[in-house]
Amino acid sequence: MSFMCSSSSTNQALKIVAISLLSALASCSSSKTQDENQQYGIVVVNAPAAGEVRRILVSEGTQVSEGAPIVEIAAQEQMQAATPTPGESAESRAVSSIKSSEAEIEAARAEVVKHDAEVQRLTPLVASGEASAAQLDGERALYERAQQRLQKAKDAEQQAEAGLRVARQPGAQANSTGQPAPREQIVVARATSAGTVAVISARVGARVTSGQPLATLRADAP
């Protein structure tokens, strides 16, 4: 009778130990999975240029698609002007600026066409799995920068043409420095992946630097 009681107690103890071990393993597995989920799919949206935050285009908790605009930034940049030479007239400076702008427009337009063609080439390859989404995102970023460069060149040409008209007016006083005033350019920080906006760290009116984090997204699972 004593032997049977001892055997029964031993079996019961073994069952308790086995249940405890299984519970511990399940808990560890669950904790590991949660940690992996927390680390997976975090996307940071950075400022594409230095400037002042003008608009927050989404709110926290919003579901966004890849390429969706998140934050608008007003960037002020000094347009390049032709370096005046001693004794050069305002009209000559304006003509030189126009020629420089025209050359920049052609170079920027060629860059836009190049990266647009690459985006068109990669888009179906990413859909079929033959190219990575990172490659496509990189080309889209280059395409957007090329468009910004083209717009800046066009703005510089318009300023130079306006300066030429002023310089040709009778009795007009030319700007001795030949430097145009800074122009405001709106640039947009976009989501590089579809997901949910977790945190908006930018504030309207705040000054930001190029590359500064503006928002954090939790990317959709593939």
Short mmCIF file of C-alpha atoms in Angstrom, two decimals:
data_model
loop_
_atom_site.label_atom_id
_atom_site.label_comp_id
_atom_site.label_asym_id
_atom_site.label_seq_id
_atom_site.Cartn_x
_atom_site.Cartn_y
_atom_site.Cartn_z
CA MET A 1 0.00 0.00 0.00
CA SER A 2 2.88 2.37 0.85
CA PHE A 3 4.59 1.62 -2.49
CA MET A 4 1.39 2.43 -4.46
CA CYS A 5 0.96 5.75 -2.66
CA SER A 6 4.59 6.67 -3.33
CA SER A 7 4.27 5.81 -7.04
CA SER A 8 1.08 7.83 -7.38
CA SER A 9 2.69 10.85 -5.70
CA THR A 10 5.71 10.62 -8.00
CA ASN A 11 3.52 10.52 -11.12
CA GLN A 12 1.55 13.52 -9.92
CA ALA A 13 4.74 15.47 -9.27
CA LEU A 14 6.06 14.63 -12.74
CA LYS A 15 2.83 15.84 -14.30
CA ILE A 16 3.09 19.15 -12.45
CA VAL A 17 6.70 19.61 -13.56
CA ALA A 18 5.80 18.83 -17.20
CA ILE A 19 2.91 21.31 -17.19
CA SER A 20 5.15 23.99 -15.68
CA LEU A 21 7.81 23.45 -18.34
CA LEU A 22 5.26 23.62 -21.16
CA SER A 23 3.80 26.84 -19.72
CA ALA A 24 7.25 28.40 -19.44
CA LEU A 25 8.12 27.47 -23.04
CA ALA A 26 4.83 28.89 -24.32
CA SER A 27 5.40 32.11 -22.40
CA CYS A 28 8.92 32.52 -23.82
CA SER A 29 7.68 31.83 -27.34
CA SER A 30 4.86 34.35 -26.97
CA SER A 31 7.22 36.98 -25.57
CA LYS A 32 9.68 36.43 -28.43
CA THR A 33 6.92 36.73 -31.01
CA GLN A 34 5.70 39.99 -29.48
CA ASP A 35 9.22 41.41 -29.49
CA GLU A 36 9.68 40.45 -33.12
CA ASN A 37 6.36 42.04 -34.04
CA GLN A 38 7.35 45.24 -32.26
CA GLN A 39 10.62 45.41 -34.18
CA TYR A 40 9.13 44.46 -37.55
CA GLY A 41 7.96 47.02 -40.11
CA ILE A 42 8.96 50.30 -38.48
CA VAL A 43 9.33 52.99 -41.16
CA VAL A 44 10.70 56.45 -40.41
CA VAL A 45 9.70 59.37 -42.65
CA ASN A 46 12.53 61.92 -42.84
CA ALA A 47 12.60 65.53 -44.02
CA PRO A 48 13.74 65.71 -47.67
CA ALA A 49 15.11 69.23 -47.11
CA ALA A 50 15.69 71.83 -44.42
CA GLY A 51 12.92 74.36 -43.88
CA GLU A 52 9.74 75.16 -41.97
CA VAL A 53 6.91 72.67 -41.49
CA ARG A 54 3.83 74.14 -43.16
CA ARG A 55 1.26 71.34 -43.03
CA ILE A 56 0.77 67.95 -41.40
CA LEU A 57 -1.20 66.02 -43.98
CA VAL A 58 -2.14 62.96 -41.92
CA SER A 59 -3.01 62.18 -38.32
CA GLU A 60 -1.79 59.43 -36.03
CA GLY A 61 -3.63 56.16 -36.61
CA THR A 62 -4.28 56.93 -40.29
CA GLN A 63 -3.74 54.14 -42.83
CA VAL A 64 -1.60 55.39 -45.72
CA SER A 65 -0.39 53.93 -49.00
CA GLU A 66 3.16 53.91 -50.30
CA GLY A 67 4.12 57.36 -51.58
CA ALA A 68 1.38 59.13 -49.62
CA PRO A 69 2.27 62.72 -48.61
CA ILE A 70 2.87 63.02 -44.87
CA VAL A 71 4.37 66.47 -44.18
CA GLU A 72 4.80 69.64 -46.27
CA ILE A 73 7.96 71.72 -45.74
CA ALA A 74 8.65 75.22 -47.05
CA ALA A 75 12.31 75.32 -48.01
CA GLN A 76 13.97 78.62 -48.86
CA GLU A 77 16.91 78.39 -51.20
CA GLN A 78 19.07 81.09 -52.72
CA MET A 79 18.93 80.89 -56.50
CA GLN A 80 22.29 80.81 -58.20
CA ALA A 81 23.15 83.88 -60.21
CA ALA A 82 25.97 84.47 -62.64
CA THR A 83 29.04 85.97 -60.94
CA PRO A 84 29.35 89.58 -62.13
CA THR A 85 32.61 90.79 -63.57
CA PRO A 86 33.98 94.31 -62.94
CA GLY A 87 32.16 96.84 -65.09
CA GLU A 88 29.52 94.33 -66.20
CA SER A 89 26.10 95.86 -66.69
CA ALA A 90 22.89 94.61 -65.09
CA GLU A 91 21.64 93.63 -68.53
CA SER A 92 24.75 91.54 -69.21
CA ARG A 93 24.40 89.82 -65.85
CA ALA A 94 20.76 89.02 -66.56
CA VAL A 95 21.62 87.58 -69.97
CA SER A 96 24.36 85.42 -68.41
CA SER A 97 21.91 84.21 -65.75
CA ILE A 98 19.37 83.27 -68.42
CA LYS A 99 21.97 81.25 -70.32
CA SER A 100 23.09 79.48 -67.13
CA SER A 101 19.47 78.70 -66.24
CA GLU A 102 18.76 77.32 -69.70
CA ALA A 103 21.75 74.96 -69.43
CA GLU A 104 20.60 73.85 -65.97
CA ILE A 105 17.06 73.26 -67.25
CA GLU A 106 18.33 70.97 -70.00
CA ALA A 107 20.52 68.99 -67.58
CA ALA A 108 17.70 68.67 -65.04
CA ARG A 109 15.19 67.66 -67.71
CA ALA A 110 17.52 64.89 -68.90
CA GLU A 111 17.82 63.67 -65.31
CA VAL A 112 14.03 63.64 -64.90
CA VAL A 113 13.59 61.59 -68.10
CA LYS A 114 16.32 59.16 -67.04
CA HIS A 115 14.89 58.42 -63.59
CA ASP A 116 11.29 58.37 -64.85
CA ALA A 117 12.27 55.67 -67.35
CA GLU A 118 13.97 53.69 -64.57
CA VAL A 119 10.87 53.93 -62.36
CA GLN A 120 8.73 52.67 -65.24
CA ARG A 121 11.15 49.80 -65.83
CA LEU A 122 11.35 48.73 -62.18
CA THR A 123 7.64 48.95 -61.37
CA PRO A 124 6.61 45.71 -63.16
CA LEU A 125 9.80 43.99 -62.02
CA VAL A 126 8.97 44.69 -58.37
CA ALA A 127 5.43 43.38 -58.94
CA SER A 128 6.85 40.13 -60.34
CA GLY A 129 9.51 39.80 -57.65
CA GLU A 130 12.45 40.33 -60.02
CA ALA A 131 13.50 43.60 -58.34
CA SER A 132 13.32 44.86 -54.78
CA ALA A 133 10.99 47.55 -53.49
CA ALA A 134 14.03 49.36 -52.10
CA GLN A 135 15.40 49.80 -55.64
CA LEU A 136 12.10 51.28 -56.77
CA ASP A 137 11.92 53.60 -53.75
CA GLY A 138 15.43 54.81 -54.46
CA GLU A 139 14.64 55.63 -58.07
CA ARG A 140 11.44 57.40 -57.06
CA ALA A 141 13.43 59.55 -54.64
CA LEU A 142 15.94 60.41 -57.39
CA TYR A 143 13.09 61.20 -59.77
CA GLU A 144 11.52 63.56 -57.24
CA ARG A 145 14.86 65.31 -56.63
CA ALA A 146 15.34 65.71 -60.37
CA GLN A 147 11.90 67.30 -60.63
CA GLN A 148 12.79 69.69 -57.81
CA ARG A 149 16.05 70.56 -59.58
CA LEU A 150 14.15 71.23 -62.81
CA GLN A 151 11.65 73.48 -61.03
CA LYS A 152 14.46 75.45 -59.37
CA ALA A 153 16.13 75.98 -62.75
CA LYS A 154 12.86 77.19 -64.27
CA ASP A 155 12.31 79.58 -61.36
CA ALA A 156 15.85 80.92 -61.79
CA GLU A 157 15.22 81.48 -65.50
CA GLN A 158 12.01 83.39 -64.75
CA GLN A 159 13.86 85.58 -62.25
CA ALA A 160 16.65 86.25 -64.70
CA GLU A 161 14.16 87.19 -67.42
CA ALA A 162 12.40 89.55 -65.02
CA GLY A 163 15.78 91.08 -64.14
CA LEU A 164 16.54 91.56 -67.81
CA ARG A 165 13.26 93.40 -68.36
CA VAL A 166 13.99 95.67 -65.41
CA ALA A 167 17.56 96.29 -66.59
CA ARG A 168 16.31 97.35 -70.02
CA GLN A 169 13.95 99.95 -68.60
CA PRO A 170 15.24 103.53 -68.98
CA GLY A 171 16.90 104.80 -65.79
CA ALA A 172 16.54 101.48 -63.96
CA GLN A 173 18.92 100.99 -61.04
CA ALA A 174 20.50 97.55 -61.17
CA ASN A 175 21.12 95.51 -58.10
CA SER A 176 24.84 95.89 -57.38
CA THR A 177 25.13 92.37 -55.95
CA GLY A 178 23.24 90.64 -58.74
CA GLN A 179 21.91 88.11 -56.20
CA PRO A 180 18.22 87.20 -56.41
CA ALA A 181 16.12 86.97 -53.27
CA PRO A 182 15.53 83.53 -51.78
CA ARG A 183 12.50 81.72 -53.14
CA GLU A 184 10.22 79.46 -51.19
CA GLN A 185 9.84 75.91 -52.44
CA ILE A 186 7.36 73.40 -51.06
CA VAL A 187 8.78 69.91 -50.64
CA VAL A 188 6.83 66.90 -49.40
CA ALA A 189 7.96 64.08 -47.14
CA ARG A 190 6.26 60.89 -48.32
CA ALA A 191 5.68 57.41 -46.93
CA THR A 192 8.13 54.90 -48.39
CA SER A 193 5.84 52.00 -47.49
CA ALA A 194 2.15 51.38 -46.92
CA GLY A 195 1.17 51.21 -43.26
CA THR A 196 -0.34 52.99 -40.29
CA VAL A 197 0.92 56.31 -38.95
CA ALA A 198 2.11 55.59 -35.43
CA VAL A 199 3.72 58.89 -34.37
CA ILE A 200 3.87 62.39 -35.85
CA SER A 201 6.95 64.11 -34.42
CA ALA A 202 6.78 67.25 -36.60
CA ARG A 203 4.87 70.39 -35.60
CA VAL A 204 3.51 73.13 -37.85
CA GLY A 205 5.83 76.14 -37.79
CA ALA A 206 8.84 74.19 -36.53
CA ARG A 207 12.18 74.44 -38.30
CA VAL A 208 13.59 71.08 -39.43
CA THR A 209 16.87 69.98 -40.94
CA SER A 210 17.36 67.69 -43.93
CA GLY A 211 17.04 64.06 -42.86
CA GLN A 212 15.31 64.87 -39.56
CA PRO A 213 12.63 62.28 -38.57
CA LEU A 214 9.14 63.69 -39.01
CA ALA A 215 6.91 60.65 -38.51
CA THR A 216 7.00 56.95 -37.76
CA LEU A 217 4.86 54.36 -39.55
CA ARG A 218 4.15 50.74 -38.81
CA ALA A 219 4.43 49.11 -42.22
CA ASP A 220 1.86 46.59 -43.44
CA ALA A 221 3.00 42.98 -43.25
CA PRO A 222 4.06 41.59 -46.64
#
